[in-house]
Amino acid sequence: MLNKFVIISSLFLFSCSSYLIQAEEIKPKNLKCGSNSGVAFFEKNGSFTIDDKDFNYKLGLIDKNLDKSDFNFIYISKPQTSGGYVLEVEKITKNKNKHRIYFKEKTPPKGSSNIAAITATYCFLQIDNFDKVVVFIR
Amino acid sequence: MTSFRITKNLFFKIYKLLPILFIPLLLNACGGGGGGASSGGAASYTVTNCNDNGASSHRDSEYRYMSSAYHSTDPLEAICASSAYTRGATGDGIQVAVIDSGIHETHTDLNDNMIAYTTGSDVVNSDNDASDDNGHGTNVAGIIAAEHNSSGMHGVAYDAEIYGFKAFNAAGAAPSGATGAAYALVEAIGAIDIINNSWTSEGTCTSASDCRSKIGTTLYDNWEDVSQLSTPKISVFAAGNSGESEPDLECQTMKYNSDINAVSVCVVAVSYYTSGPYSTGDGKIASFSDRCGSVAAYCIAAPGDRIGSLTHTSNGFEYTTGTSFAAPMVSGGLALIMEEFSSLTPAQVVTRLLTTANDSSEYSQTSIYGHGMMNLNAATTAVANLQTINGSNLLDDENTSYYDLANNTFTSSASFSNALNSALAGQTMEVYDSFDRANFEVGVSSFFTSGSYTSQNTVENHMARLQPKTKEKVKHKNLYGNFTMEVDGNYVQSSMFQSAGDFLALGFNQSTNSFENAVDPLSGFFNDSNFGNNYLVNPYFHTGSGQDYFMSFNGNSSFGIDTFTNGNNSDLGLAFNLNPLSSTSGDAKYAGDLQIVLGTNYEQNKFLNSSSTGVFATGDMSNTNFTGVKYKKNLGDDFTFVGSGFAGYTYIDKASNSYIDKSTPLLTSTFTLGLAKANFIKKDQRIGFFINQPQRVEDGSLSLRVPTSSDRDRTVTYSNLNVDLEPDARQINFDIIFHKAVTETSNLSANLTHVQNGDHSNSSKNQNFISLFYKKTF
């Protein structure tokens, strides 16, 4: 009986908080997006936080002059067959300790001229105080 | 199924032949005049292998840098670049434009090969700073021309120079009109030879106008313009990375414009990377790469999966994948071919690249690989016969004729071969591939064979020298009209007419210099072999194979005429021999024999017995006027002194179109001194000492006029090569000869020969020979 109550209570509270507490949209402190055709850069594509061992390595492949303290999150998209793809951060929301980052990757216009390399787009961000990150791509 | 294969094969062959349809026209234009010219033979030309056989010094760590641990074959090895490097092709002097995302021009592995950004070179931002904010352009430039500087990697054409044009932004996309604008900038720079385009526009076009519309009218028109220049610029395009059966728009455009496709190449990518997602690492088409499809006639394959190159963010290196990186492989390859063959037009450079691709086995699938896998070994090797050009300075003129290499020879006399060898050492000249008249460099000396006196110093010759002289006797000596001469062992086939009373002697077909042999003072020592007799005979009568006539008046031979012709009756010699002193006059025992010789000879396509053919041929009437003296005198009862000396003055007849352009008369000499003693220590023992100088040029020179360079306007430049024919030393032979009659039926002979400065060369090692001969008759 007690167990049931707890569960119901939790559901109620979650529902209540979702309803009562709106997700906060935040701006990254630092943001750098681009594309790269270095194989090592996108071999392990996905999201990397500052704790990932590949973080600094990937950062160095983009620009050795970048200050590692300026970023704490990378997202690298899956490789594309040409250049011309553009990755943008559409918005970042924070809900309690969970950050949701919405990326939008634009495909090159039909018939446009683009470099003929396998490339991946990326964004480097610095976001304050995040514990969990969920990435959405459009 | 069978009928499909036949159709498909025919289809492939047609594509294979399309780009070389020019060749028959070219050969018709330039192959005239005979002289051994062979047809191009390109239609049947098949390249089965890419053999990366360059010097190991060219396959260093920089050569391997483009590959990783998971490559089955290094990219540069796969295209056999080291073979081209060994032949001297490094891209030096060739300038390549890279239309891309800009270039990291200060990269330490590229900066020395970078041309400073030109005005407006950043088309994206409309400024003069074509720096790279994406990395792709730097990757591409590195594959073409990263330096060979003992650090990191080097590009395919590591001495080529790079122009950077930024037409792509940081995202790798070209703003509208940017590529066309970049082409306009390239068109304005005459020095640019090749344009690398590692980018594409996806889509399909079905006609010239359709393609023009889809790739952009500015790009199309400017591409056409650079292709129509008097010296067109070669355009290289990546095929695209969609893994489709047809390449992207730019490659498709090539099909519909003959001016463009004559100097344009489409490139698909193969993979040697064993660990990636795009292949099994066996050099087959990478899964991402578009195929050549209907553009096969202008298409070639090159490595494009995980190619190491330069980064734009530092002086570092990274790996990249895509047809983007196969294209600069080909641009670099074209730079090597272009540098190696300065005689080829840009269209011919493209044709050679495509024709020499490895098109066997897997690569015979033209719908995938077009002409096949780029092969820089075959591309820098002769496709057909190498030939010399016969004096003309126009490679394609209908009156220009060519000789196959084997038909150009010069076999020199040892009287000047040492000087000739020294003068020709390291000298080079051009010969031409009958396929496209690509110019190849060869050593001038490769056509020359040295005559040698010392080569005659064989054991066999020395032994033969000591064999007892062949006995000759004339039957019916005094019978008028008898033409028979009997020779022991059938040594000489000859006939003689000798009148009664020894008043007149006529000879026919004796061994050469028969008249002189009759008074050879050494006949007691040496037999009749040429080797033995060379010490005293007239050196200006060179032949022994032809017909020989002599005539002498009265039995004392006080006056005679000696003639020769060679086997072809093309050489003629005439000598007058005067014998003012005769051992038969006065006191024969102590009298001397003196013979004075005056004469002249004419040699056809030779001089001083140096024969030549092809572009080194001499004329029909090289002439030598000569004089000589031979003297023998008995000194006391046992000693005999002999001496001879000859000198000649040779005028070389120049043949039309011969590379032997001019000459001064050649003064030559030879001499022999000897002293013989009979009853040496014991009766029936004889000994002789002889000093001899073989024929030697004392003064005179040749001027060779050889082709040494050629230009893309198909003209040849000749250079003069002056050859002083006087050797740097004087050969002297020292001989001691001993003869002993052991019994009436047995003889013992010995000969010690010391040769100093053999073949008149101060670099020759001295030679010493000791020979013994014992003969017993049973």
PDB file of N, CA, C and O in Angstrom, chain B residues 320-342:
ATOM      1  N   THR B 320      41.959  12.097 -44.739  1.00  0.00           N
ATOM      2  CA  THR B 320      40.723  12.571 -45.345  1.00  0.00           C
ATOM      3  C   THR B 320      40.221  11.537 -46.342  1.00  0.00           C
ATOM      4  O   THR B 320      40.993  10.728 -46.855  1.00  0.00           O
ATOM      5  N   THR B 321      38.934  11.603 -46.640  1.00  0.00           N
ATOM      6  CA  THR B 321      38.317  10.605 -47.509  1.00  0.00           C
ATOM      7  C   THR B 321      37.352  11.274 -48.487  1.00  0.00           C
ATOM      8  O   THR B 321      36.610  12.181 -48.103  1.00  0.00           O
ATOM      9  N   GLY B 322      37.393  10.808 -49.726  1.00  0.00           N
ATOM     10  CA  GLY B 322      36.456  11.307 -50.727  1.00  0.00           C
ATOM     11  C   GLY B 322      37.128  11.417 -52.088  1.00  0.00           C
ATOM     12  O   GLY B 322      38.358  11.377 -52.202  1.00  0.00           O
ATOM     13  N   THR B 323      36.304  11.548 -53.115  1.00  0.00           N
ATOM     14  CA  THR B 323      36.886  11.764 -54.452  1.00  0.00           C
ATOM     15  C   THR B 323      37.617  13.097 -54.502  1.00  0.00           C
ATOM     16  O   THR B 323      38.438  13.320 -55.383  1.00  0.00           O
ATOM     17  N   SER B 324      37.324  13.962 -53.532  1.00  0.00           N
ATOM     18  CA  SER B 324      38.093  15.201 -53.383  1.00  0.00           C
ATOM     19  C   SER B 324      39.583  14.933 -53.343  1.00  0.00           C
ATOM     20  O   SER B 324      40.374  15.767 -53.775  1.00  0.00           O
ATOM     21  N   PHE B 325      39.962  13.800 -52.782  1.00  0.00           N
ATOM     22  CA  PHE B 325      41.377  13.544 -52.547  1.00  0.00           C
ATOM     23  C   PHE B 325      41.969  12.605 -53.596  1.00  0.00           C
ATOM     24  O   PHE B 325      43.181  12.458 -53.671  1.00  0.00           O
ATOM     25  N   ALA B 326      41.102  12.000 -54.380  1.00  0.00           N
ATOM     26  CA  ALA B 326      41.581  11.264 -55.560  1.00  0.00           C
ATOM     27  C   ALA B 326      41.926  12.261 -56.674  1.00  0.00           C
ATOM     28  O   ALA B 326      42.882  12.059 -57.422  1.00  0.00           O
ATOM     29  N   ALA B 327      41.140  13.339 -56.756  1.00  0.00           N
ATOM     30  CA  ALA B 327      41.386  14.327 -57.812  1.00  0.00           C
ATOM     31  C   ALA B 327      42.774  14.955 -57.716  1.00  0.00           C
ATOM     32  O   ALA B 327      43.485  15.032 -58.727  1.00  0.00           O
ATOM     33  N   PRO B 328      43.223  15.391 -56.529  1.00  0.00           N
ATOM     34  CA  PRO B 328      44.581  15.965 -56.480  1.00  0.00           C
ATOM     35  C   PRO B 328      45.668  14.939 -56.738  1.00  0.00           C
ATOM     36  O   PRO B 328      46.777  15.300 -57.150  1.00  0.00           O
ATOM     37  N   MET B 329      45.377  13.672 -56.476  1.00  0.00           N
ATOM     38  CA  MET B 329      46.333  12.636 -56.891  1.00  0.00           C
ATOM     39  C   MET B 329      46.558  12.737 -58.400  1.00  0.00           C
ATOM     40  O   MET B 329      47.687  12.671 -58.893  1.00  0.00           O
ATOM     41  N   VAL B 330      45.475  12.902 -59.125  1.00  0.00           N
ATOM     42  CA  VAL B 330      45.563  12.962 -60.581  1.00  0.00           C
ATOM     43  C   VAL B 330      46.160  14.298 -61.035  1.00  0.00           C
ATOM     44  O   VAL B 330      46.969  14.333 -61.969  1.00  0.00           O
ATOM     45  N   SER B 331      45.797  15.372 -60.354  1.00  0.00           N
ATOM     46  CA  SER B 331      46.417  16.659 -60.702  1.00  0.00           C
ATOM     47  C   SER B 331      47.930  16.583 -60.527  1.00  0.00           C
ATOM     48  O   SER B 331      48.698  17.073 -61.360  1.00  0.00           O
ATOM     49  N   GLY B 332      48.345  15.954 -59.434  1.00  0.00           N
ATOM     50  CA  GLY B 332      49.780  15.775 -59.227  1.00  0.00           C
ATOM     51  C   GLY B 332      50.395  14.891 -60.291  1.00  0.00           C
ATOM     52  O   GLY B 332      51.492  15.160 -60.789  1.00  0.00           O
ATOM     53  N   GLY B 333      49.688  13.831 -60.653  1.00  0.00           N
ATOM     54  CA  GLY B 333      50.180  12.947 -61.710  1.00  0.00           C
ATOM     55  C   GLY B 333      50.329  13.673 -63.032  1.00  0.00           C
ATOM     56  O   GLY B 333      51.319  13.501 -63.758  1.00  0.00           O
ATOM     57  N   LEU B 334      49.358  14.494 -63.352  1.00  0.00           N
ATOM     58  CA  LEU B 334      49.441  15.284 -64.586  1.00  0.00           C
ATOM     59  C   LEU B 334      50.633  16.236 -64.541  1.00  0.00           C
ATOM     60  O   LEU B 334      51.314  16.452 -65.558  1.00  0.00           O
ATOM     61  N   ALA B 335      50.896  16.781 -63.360  1.00  0.00           N
ATOM     62  CA  ALA B 335      52.047  17.685 -63.229  1.00  0.00           C
ATOM     63  C   ALA B 335      53.345  16.938 -63.507  1.00  0.00           C
ATOM     64  O   ALA B 335      54.259  17.476 -64.147  1.00  0.00           O
ATOM     65  N   LEU B 336      53.430  15.703 -63.043  1.00  0.00           N
ATOM     66  CA  LEU B 336      54.636  14.910 -63.303  1.00  0.00           C
ATOM     67  C   LEU B 336      54.798  14.641 -64.796  1.00  0.00           C
ATOM     68  O   LEU B 336      55.889  14.770 -65.356  1.00  0.00           O
ATOM     69  N   ILE B 337      53.715  14.242 -65.430  1.00  0.00           N
ATOM     70  CA  ILE B 337      53.778  13.951 -66.872  1.00  0.00           C
ATOM     71  C   ILE B 337      54.126  15.221 -67.650  1.00  0.00           C
ATOM     72  O   ILE B 337      54.955  15.214 -68.565  1.00  0.00           O
ATOM     73  N   MET B 338      53.500  16.301 -67.242  1.00  0.00           N
ATOM     74  CA  MET B 338      53.724  17.571 -67.946  1.00  0.00           C
ATOM     75  C   MET B 338      55.170  18.026 -67.821  1.00  0.00           C
ATOM     76  O   MET B 338      55.781  18.507 -68.774  1.00  0.00           O
ATOM     77  N   GLU B 339      55.725  17.853 -66.631  1.00  0.00           N
ATOM     78  CA  GLU B 339      57.129  18.235 -66.459  1.00  0.00           C
ATOM     79  C   GLU B 339      58.036  17.302 -67.243  1.00  0.00           C
ATOM     80  O   GLU B 339      58.977  17.740 -67.906  1.00  0.00           O
ATOM     81  N   GLU B 340      57.741  16.012 -67.158  1.00  0.00           N
ATOM     82  CA  GLU B 340      58.619  15.023 -67.786  1.00  0.00           C
ATOM     83  C   GLU B 340      58.657  15.192 -69.296  1.00  0.00           C
ATOM     84  O   GLU B 340      59.696  14.995 -69.918  1.00  0.00           O
ATOM     85  N   PHE B 341      57.537  15.575 -69.881  1.00  0.00           N
ATOM     86  CA  PHE B 341      57.468  15.650 -71.344  1.00  0.00           C
ATOM     87  C   PHE B 341      57.107  17.071 -71.768  1.00  0.00           C
ATOM     88  O   PHE B 341      55.930  17.402 -71.964  1.00  0.00           O
ATOM     89  N   SER B 342      58.123  17.861 -71.937  1.00  0.00           N
ATOM     90  CA  SER B 342      57.886  19.260 -72.296  1.00  0.00           C
ATOM     91  C   SER B 342      57.397  19.397 -73.726  1.00  0.00           C
ATOM     92  O   SER B 342      56.953  20.461 -74.134  1.00  0.00           O
TER      93      SER B 342
END
